[in-house]
Amino acid sequence: MNQLSKASRRLSLLTIGTVLAMTAVPTVSMAATTTKESPFCTNLSSVSGKVTNNLTSLENKLTSARTDREQQITANRAKWDQEIKDNRAKWDQQRQDNFAKLEAKATTDDQKAAVKTYESTILSAVATRRQAYNTAREIFRSGVNAAIATRHNTIDSQVAAFNSSANAAVAKAQASCQATPNDGPAIRTKFQADLKAARETFQNARKDDDKVGDTVKQLAATRNASFKAANMAFEATAKIARDTLKAAFKNTSI
Amino acid sequence: MKLKTERGFSGIEALIIVVIVGVLGGVGYWVYSQNHKKTPISSSIQTSTPTIKLDGTTQSVDNLTNQDANMEASIDGKYENTEQSTARAANQAAQNIGGAYDESTF
């Protein structure tokens, strides 16, 4: 009887030991191979999605602003041309009225012919001056268009570089999360630094390139110099015409 | 006893005469210069249109044409400012791209 109880006790101990061994080994091995993913790595895809969506939205707003700008420039230039046209018509009418009074003062055939010659010379000189003004104005406008196009391309390059850097930061963080998913805090710190570097590079580049205003001023100075040259040429022609007419009238009140 | 009569002007009377002649001369010169003034051509901006006398003289033709040129240059100056400000439009939209995210919130 004693032997039987000893044997059963041994058997119980053996059974318990085996069960314990069977549960302990897998638990130990599982503990060695399972790594918990950090919250940052878990949420990384939503973070990158947010960055991408924001960038896309702001780029769309830039495109829209550019379209508005083009329409505004076109509308302004149409108004500009109309004002020039109206101004010219007004002065043309006044000039014709004055010519009529001048013609009334001519009493002889020679004087009448001299007045006609004077009028056609002045009208031709005015047309030449206006054409010079038109040309100078078109050069100014083309210059503004070119300056805007150059700036447009520069900004597009800067935005592309910014996009690329931000995407690279996300890709790098994703790779790090795959390699060491529990290393969230370090990956997050690096990710933030990379995004900050991308943003600052873009913003610093933007600071350097708002030079369109200076370009427009230079173009305007060139245009005004052309106006002045055209005016001087007109004055020289008008003086000769005036002196010729006065000689025909032999009267300084003309 | 006959008193001695002083002849000629006193100092003050002479001074008054000089002043009157000077004023009359100045006014005359001003009237002359107004009648013979040429309006210079310039590309400076003018805000008002002066009245040109249409009296059938070459002077008024010159003034009309000069004023035509000045007004046209003034219109160009006005629209130059508009071109400048319009060229800068979309600047803020480009600037805003830099604010696409605040990395400290991630």
Short mmCIF file of C-alpha atoms in Angstrom, two decimals:
data_model
loop_
_atom_site.label_atom_id
_atom_site.label_comp_id
_atom_site.label_asym_id
_atom_site.label_seq_id
_atom_site.Cartn_x
_atom_site.Cartn_y
_atom_site.Cartn_z
CA MET A 1 0.00 0.00 0.00
CA ASN A 2 2.87 2.35 0.86
CA GLN A 3 4.55 1.60 -2.40
CA LEU A 4 1.37 2.37 -4.27
CA SER A 5 0.95 5.76 -2.65
CA LYS A 6 4.62 6.56 -3.25
CA ALA A 7 4.22 5.65 -6.93
CA SER A 8 1.09 7.72 -7.33
CA ARG A 9 2.76 10.65 -5.63
CA ARG A 10 5.71 10.37 -7.98
CA LEU A 11 3.35 10.17 -10.93
CA SER A 12 1.49 13.28 -9.78
CA LEU A 13 4.70 15.23 -9.35
CA LEU A 14 5.88 14.11 -12.78
CA THR A 15 2.61 15.14 -14.39
CA ILE A 16 2.64 18.53 -12.72
CA GLY A 17 6.28 19.05 -13.71
CA THR A 18 5.55 18.16 -17.32
CA VAL A 19 2.58 20.49 -17.51
CA LEU A 20 4.61 23.30 -16.00
CA ALA A 21 7.44 22.68 -18.43
CA MET A 22 5.05 22.61 -21.36
CA THR A 23 3.58 25.99 -20.43
CA ALA A 24 6.81 27.67 -19.30
CA VAL A 25 8.88 27.04 -22.41
CA PRO A 26 6.50 28.60 -24.95
CA THR A 27 5.86 31.53 -22.62
CA VAL A 28 9.59 32.24 -22.34
CA SER A 29 10.12 31.90 -26.08
CA MET A 30 7.14 34.11 -26.85
CA ALA A 31 8.40 36.75 -24.48
CA ALA A 32 11.71 36.75 -26.33
CA THR A 33 10.19 37.29 -29.85
CA THR A 34 7.05 39.61 -29.40
CA THR A 35 7.75 43.49 -29.63
CA LYS A 36 4.94 45.97 -28.89
CA GLU A 37 4.45 48.68 -31.62
CA SER A 38 4.68 52.24 -30.32
CA PRO A 39 1.66 54.55 -30.73
CA PHE A 40 3.67 56.84 -33.03
CA CYS A 41 4.34 54.03 -35.47
CA THR A 42 0.74 52.92 -35.25
CA ASN A 43 -0.48 56.41 -36.12
CA LEU A 44 2.23 57.21 -38.68
CA SER A 45 0.03 56.55 -41.70
CA SER A 46 -2.61 59.04 -40.52
CA VAL A 47 0.13 61.61 -39.80
CA SER A 48 1.61 61.27 -43.27
CA GLY A 49 -1.87 61.43 -44.76
CA LYS A 50 -2.49 64.71 -42.93
CA VAL A 51 0.77 66.20 -44.22
CA THR A 52 -0.01 65.14 -47.80
CA ASN A 53 -3.59 66.47 -47.66
CA ASN A 54 -2.50 69.82 -46.27
CA LEU A 55 0.18 70.26 -48.92
CA THR A 56 -2.21 69.31 -51.72
CA SER A 57 -4.87 71.70 -50.45
CA LEU A 58 -2.46 74.62 -50.25
CA GLU A 59 -1.02 73.88 -53.69
CA ASN A 60 -4.54 73.95 -55.10
CA LYS A 61 -5.07 77.36 -53.48
CA LEU A 62 -1.85 78.58 -55.10
CA THR A 63 -3.06 77.41 -58.50
CA SER A 64 -6.35 79.19 -57.96
CA ALA A 65 -4.60 82.41 -56.88
CA ARG A 66 -2.45 82.29 -60.01
CA THR A 67 -5.51 81.91 -62.23
CA ASP A 68 -7.13 84.90 -60.53
CA ARG A 69 -3.96 86.91 -61.04
CA GLU A 70 -3.87 86.17 -64.77
CA GLN A 71 -7.49 87.23 -65.15
CA GLN A 72 -6.83 90.41 -63.17
CA ILE A 73 -3.86 91.33 -65.34
CA THR A 74 -5.88 90.80 -68.51
CA ALA A 75 -8.77 92.89 -67.20
CA ASN A 76 -6.45 95.69 -66.01
CA ARG A 77 -4.71 95.89 -69.36
CA ALA A 78 -8.02 96.08 -71.20
CA LYS A 79 -9.04 99.03 -68.98
CA TRP A 80 -5.61 100.59 -69.48
CA ASP A 81 -5.92 100.40 -73.27
CA GLN A 82 -9.40 101.90 -73.15
CA GLU A 83 -8.22 104.85 -71.04
CA ILE A 84 -5.36 105.49 -73.44
CA LYS A 85 -7.77 105.34 -76.38
CA ASP A 86 -10.23 107.73 -74.70
CA ASN A 87 -7.41 110.13 -73.76
CA ARG A 88 -6.09 110.22 -77.30
CA ALA A 89 -9.55 110.81 -78.75
CA LYS A 90 -10.11 113.73 -76.37
CA TRP A 91 -6.88 115.49 -77.28
CA ASP A 92 -7.35 114.75 -80.97
CA GLN A 93 -10.68 116.57 -80.88
CA GLN A 94 -9.17 119.56 -79.09
CA ARG A 95 -6.32 119.63 -81.57
CA GLN A 96 -8.75 119.63 -84.50
CA ASP A 97 -10.70 122.49 -82.92
CA ASN A 98 -7.50 124.46 -82.60
CA PHE A 99 -6.49 123.64 -86.16
CA ALA A 100 -9.84 125.01 -87.33
CA LYS A 101 -9.12 128.31 -85.57
CA LEU A 102 -5.64 128.36 -87.10
CA GLU A 103 -7.07 127.78 -90.57
CA ALA A 104 -9.46 130.67 -90.03
CA LYS A 105 -6.48 132.98 -89.59
CA ALA A 106 -5.05 132.06 -93.02
CA THR A 107 -6.09 134.66 -95.58
CA THR A 108 -3.84 133.95 -98.55
CA ASP A 109 -3.37 130.71 -100.49
CA ASP A 110 0.21 130.50 -99.28
CA GLN A 111 -0.90 130.82 -95.69
CA LYS A 112 -3.63 128.21 -96.15
CA ALA A 113 -1.15 125.80 -97.72
CA ALA A 114 1.32 126.49 -94.90
CA VAL A 115 -1.37 125.74 -92.30
CA LYS A 116 -2.26 122.45 -94.04
CA THR A 117 1.41 121.46 -94.15
CA TYR A 118 1.79 122.34 -90.47
CA GLU A 119 -1.27 120.30 -89.52
CA SER A 120 -0.19 117.19 -91.43
CA THR A 121 3.34 117.44 -90.00
CA ILE A 122 1.98 117.72 -86.45
CA LEU A 123 -0.50 114.88 -86.95
CA SER A 124 2.21 112.65 -88.42
CA ALA A 125 4.56 113.51 -85.53
CA VAL A 126 1.81 112.74 -83.00
CA ALA A 127 1.14 109.37 -84.68
CA THR A 128 4.87 108.55 -84.59
CA ARG A 129 5.09 109.51 -80.92
CA ARG A 130 2.03 107.40 -80.08
CA GLN A 131 3.43 104.39 -81.90
CA ALA A 132 6.66 104.76 -79.91
CA TYR A 133 4.57 104.88 -76.73
CA ASN A 134 2.67 101.75 -77.81
CA THR A 135 5.91 99.89 -78.45
CA ALA A 136 7.40 100.96 -75.09
CA ARG A 137 4.18 99.91 -73.35
CA GLU A 138 4.22 96.47 -75.00
CA ILE A 139 7.85 95.93 -74.01
CA PHE A 140 6.91 96.82 -70.43
CA ARG A 141 4.01 94.37 -70.41
CA SER A 142 6.08 91.56 -71.95
CA GLY A 143 8.73 92.15 -69.31
CA VAL A 144 6.14 91.87 -66.54
CA ASN A 145 4.82 88.64 -68.06
CA ALA A 146 8.34 87.19 -68.22
CA ALA A 147 9.07 88.20 -64.61
CA ILE A 148 5.86 86.52 -63.42
CA ALA A 149 6.64 83.35 -65.43
CA THR A 150 10.16 83.15 -64.00
CA ARG A 151 8.86 83.55 -60.47
CA HIS A 152 6.15 80.97 -61.13
CA ASN A 153 8.79 78.40 -62.19
CA THR A 154 11.01 79.21 -59.21
CA ILE A 155 8.16 78.73 -56.75
CA ASP A 156 7.12 75.47 -58.43
CA SER A 157 10.68 74.13 -58.00
CA GLN A 158 10.67 75.16 -54.34
CA VAL A 159 7.29 73.50 -53.73
CA ALA A 160 8.43 70.30 -55.47
CA ALA A 161 11.57 70.18 -53.32
CA PHE A 162 9.48 70.80 -50.19
CA ASN A 163 7.06 68.02 -51.14
CA SER A 164 9.92 65.65 -51.86
CA SER A 165 11.63 66.36 -48.52
CA ALA A 166 8.39 65.90 -46.56
CA ASN A 167 7.67 62.61 -48.34
CA ALA A 168 11.24 61.45 -47.69
CA ALA A 169 10.81 62.20 -43.97
CA VAL A 170 7.63 60.09 -43.91
CA ALA A 171 9.27 57.22 -45.81
CA LYS A 172 12.23 57.29 -43.46
CA ALA A 173 9.96 57.16 -40.41
CA GLN A 174 7.97 54.29 -41.90
CA ALA A 175 11.17 52.31 -42.55
CA SER A 176 12.35 52.99 -39.00
CA CYS A 177 9.00 51.89 -37.60
CA GLN A 178 9.22 48.62 -39.53
CA ALA A 179 12.73 47.97 -38.27
CA THR A 180 12.16 49.00 -34.66
CA PRO A 181 8.46 49.49 -34.05
CA ASN A 182 8.88 49.97 -30.33
CA ASP A 183 11.35 52.81 -30.78
CA GLY A 184 8.55 55.36 -31.31
CA PRO A 185 9.91 58.32 -29.32
CA ALA A 186 13.27 58.35 -31.14
CA ILE A 187 11.64 57.86 -34.54
CA ARG A 188 9.18 60.65 -33.80
CA THR A 189 11.96 63.05 -32.79
CA LYS A 190 13.86 62.35 -36.00
CA PHE A 191 10.68 62.66 -38.06
CA GLN A 192 9.87 66.06 -36.53
CA ALA A 193 13.42 67.27 -37.19
CA ASP A 194 13.26 66.17 -40.83
CA LEU A 195 9.89 67.88 -41.39
CA LYS A 196 11.15 71.04 -39.71
CA ALA A 197 14.23 71.09 -41.92
CA ALA A 198 12.06 70.70 -45.04
CA ARG A 199 9.72 73.52 -43.96
CA GLU A 200 12.54 75.90 -43.04
CA THR A 201 14.38 75.26 -46.29
CA PHE A 202 11.22 76.19 -48.22
CA GLN A 203 10.50 79.29 -46.15
CA ASN A 204 14.08 80.56 -46.39
CA ALA A 205 14.05 80.07 -50.16
CA ARG A 206 10.78 82.04 -50.35
CA LYS A 207 12.30 84.98 -48.49
CA ASP A 208 14.88 85.48 -51.21
CA ASP A 209 12.73 85.61 -54.26
CA ASP A 210 10.09 88.33 -54.02
CA LYS A 211 11.79 90.53 -56.58
CA VAL A 212 8.94 91.00 -59.04
CA GLY A 213 8.22 94.49 -57.66
CA ASP A 214 11.80 95.62 -58.34
CA THR A 215 11.65 94.15 -61.83
CA VAL A 216 8.44 96.06 -62.60
CA LYS A 217 10.06 99.31 -61.45
CA GLN A 218 13.05 98.73 -63.71
CA LEU A 219 10.77 97.96 -66.64
CA ALA A 220 8.81 101.15 -65.94
CA ALA A 221 12.03 103.19 -65.91
CA THR A 222 12.97 101.75 -69.31
CA ARG A 223 9.49 102.52 -70.61
CA ASN A 224 9.64 106.10 -69.32
CA ALA A 225 13.03 106.61 -70.95
CA SER A 226 11.48 105.50 -74.27
CA PHE A 227 8.60 107.95 -73.71
CA LYS A 228 11.08 110.75 -73.12
CA ALA A 229 13.03 109.93 -76.28
CA ALA A 230 9.79 109.88 -78.29
CA ASN A 231 8.78 113.24 -76.80
CA MET A 232 12.11 114.80 -77.66
CA ALA A 233 11.84 113.57 -81.25
CA PHE A 234 8.32 115.02 -81.43
CA GLU A 235 9.46 118.39 -80.03
CA ALA A 236 12.20 118.65 -82.64
CA THR A 237 9.72 117.96 -85.49
CA ALA A 238 7.10 120.30 -84.02
CA LYS A 239 9.64 123.13 -83.71
CA ILE A 240 10.59 122.92 -87.37
CA ALA A 241 6.90 122.84 -88.39
CA ARG A 242 6.14 125.79 -86.10
CA ASP A 243 9.01 127.90 -87.45
CA THR A 244 8.01 127.12 -91.04
CA LEU A 245 4.42 128.17 -90.36
CA LYS A 246 5.45 131.37 -88.61
CA ALA A 247 7.67 132.26 -91.53
CA ALA A 248 4.68 131.90 -93.86
CA PHE A 249 2.58 134.17 -91.69
CA LYS A 250 5.40 136.57 -90.80
CA ASN A 251 3.44 136.96 -87.56
CA THR A 252 4.64 135.85 -84.13
CA SER A 253 1.10 135.54 -82.79
CA ILE A 254 0.63 132.36 -84.83
CA MET B 1 12.12 187.40 -45.76
CA LYS B 2 11.45 184.83 -48.47
CA LEU B 3 11.86 181.26 -47.34
CA LYS B 4 14.14 179.05 -49.44
CA THR B 5 11.97 176.40 -51.37
CA GLU B 6 13.35 172.89 -51.37
CA ARG B 7 13.15 171.18 -54.79
CA GLY B 8 13.14 167.44 -55.65
CA PHE B 9 11.75 164.41 -53.80
CA SER B 10 12.41 163.48 -50.25
CA GLY B 11 14.08 160.17 -49.49
CA ILE B 12 10.83 158.47 -48.53
CA GLU B 13 9.04 159.68 -51.67
CA ALA B 14 11.87 158.31 -53.83
CA LEU B 15 11.67 154.99 -52.04
CA ILE B 16 7.90 154.77 -52.57
CA ILE B 17 8.34 155.50 -56.28
CA VAL B 18 10.97 152.78 -56.62
CA VAL B 19 8.68 150.28 -54.89
CA ILE B 20 5.71 151.14 -57.13
CA VAL B 21 7.82 150.86 -60.28
CA GLY B 22 9.22 147.56 -59.07
CA VAL B 23 5.73 146.14 -58.40
CA LEU B 24 4.42 147.28 -61.77
CA GLY B 25 7.46 145.79 -63.49
CA GLY B 26 7.03 142.49 -61.67
CA VAL B 27 3.36 142.25 -62.59
CA GLY B 28 4.15 143.07 -66.19
CA TYR B 29 6.83 140.39 -66.33
CA TRP B 30 4.48 137.82 -64.82
CA VAL B 31 1.75 138.59 -67.37
CA TYR B 32 4.31 138.33 -70.19
CA SER B 33 5.66 134.99 -68.90
CA GLN B 34 2.14 133.54 -68.57
CA ASN B 35 1.34 134.39 -72.15
CA HIS B 36 4.57 132.91 -73.45
CA LYS B 37 4.85 129.91 -71.15
CA LYS B 38 5.58 126.49 -72.75
CA THR B 39 4.24 123.49 -70.97
CA PRO B 40 7.19 121.11 -70.77
CA ILE B 41 6.73 117.49 -71.80
CA SER B 42 7.49 115.16 -68.95
CA SER B 43 6.57 111.68 -67.99
CA SER B 44 5.74 112.77 -64.46
CA ILE B 45 2.33 111.96 -63.13
CA GLN B 46 -0.16 114.80 -63.21
CA THR B 47 -3.43 114.64 -61.41
CA SER B 48 -5.33 117.44 -63.10
CA THR B 49 -5.83 118.56 -66.66
CA PRO B 50 -5.04 122.25 -67.08
CA THR B 51 -7.21 124.28 -69.42
CA ILE B 52 -5.53 124.82 -72.76
CA LYS B 53 -6.57 127.91 -74.65
CA LEU B 54 -7.75 126.95 -78.13
CA ASP B 55 -6.80 130.18 -79.81
CA GLY B 56 -5.47 128.88 -83.14
CA THR B 57 -1.82 129.38 -82.28
CA THR B 58 1.13 127.03 -82.54
CA GLN B 59 1.60 127.60 -78.80
CA SER B 60 -1.76 126.08 -77.98
CA VAL B 61 -1.08 123.18 -80.39
CA ASP B 62 2.18 122.55 -78.54
CA ASN B 63 0.43 122.76 -75.18
CA LEU B 64 -2.31 120.38 -76.29
CA THR B 65 0.15 117.82 -77.58
CA ASN B 66 2.35 118.09 -74.52
CA GLN B 67 -0.63 117.67 -72.25
CA ASP B 68 -1.75 114.67 -74.35
CA ALA B 69 1.66 113.09 -73.74
CA ASN B 70 1.62 113.93 -70.02
CA MET B 71 -1.84 112.45 -69.51
CA GLU B 72 -0.88 109.29 -71.36
CA ALA B 73 2.25 108.90 -69.23
CA SER B 74 0.10 109.50 -66.15
CA ILE B 75 -2.24 106.69 -67.18
CA ASP B 76 0.77 104.40 -67.69
CA GLY B 77 2.06 105.35 -64.25
CA LYS B 78 -1.26 104.49 -62.64
CA TYR B 79 -1.44 101.09 -64.29
CA GLU B 80 2.22 100.41 -63.56
CA ASN B 81 1.28 100.43 -59.86
CA THR B 82 -1.61 98.08 -60.60
CA GLU B 83 0.69 95.72 -62.54
CA GLN B 84 3.13 95.71 -59.65
CA SER B 85 0.56 94.82 -57.03
CA THR B 86 -1.12 92.26 -59.28
CA ALA B 87 2.23 90.63 -60.10
CA ARG B 88 2.67 90.09 -56.36
CA ALA B 89 -0.74 88.45 -56.03
CA ALA B 90 -0.51 84.71 -55.28
CA ASN B 91 2.52 85.57 -53.14
CA GLN B 92 0.64 84.84 -49.94
CA ALA B 93 -0.68 81.55 -51.31
CA ALA B 94 2.91 80.47 -52.07
CA GLN B 95 3.99 81.61 -48.62
CA ASN B 96 1.18 79.62 -46.96
CA ILE B 97 2.53 76.34 -48.36
CA GLY B 98 5.31 76.67 -45.79
CA GLY B 99 2.64 76.42 -43.09
CA ALA B 100 1.26 73.09 -44.32
CA TYR B 101 2.07 71.46 -41.00
CA ASP B 102 3.39 72.10 -37.53
CA GLU B 103 5.78 69.21 -36.95
CA SER B 104 5.59 69.71 -33.16
CA THR B 105 1.99 68.45 -33.21
CA PHE B 106 2.95 65.01 -34.62
#
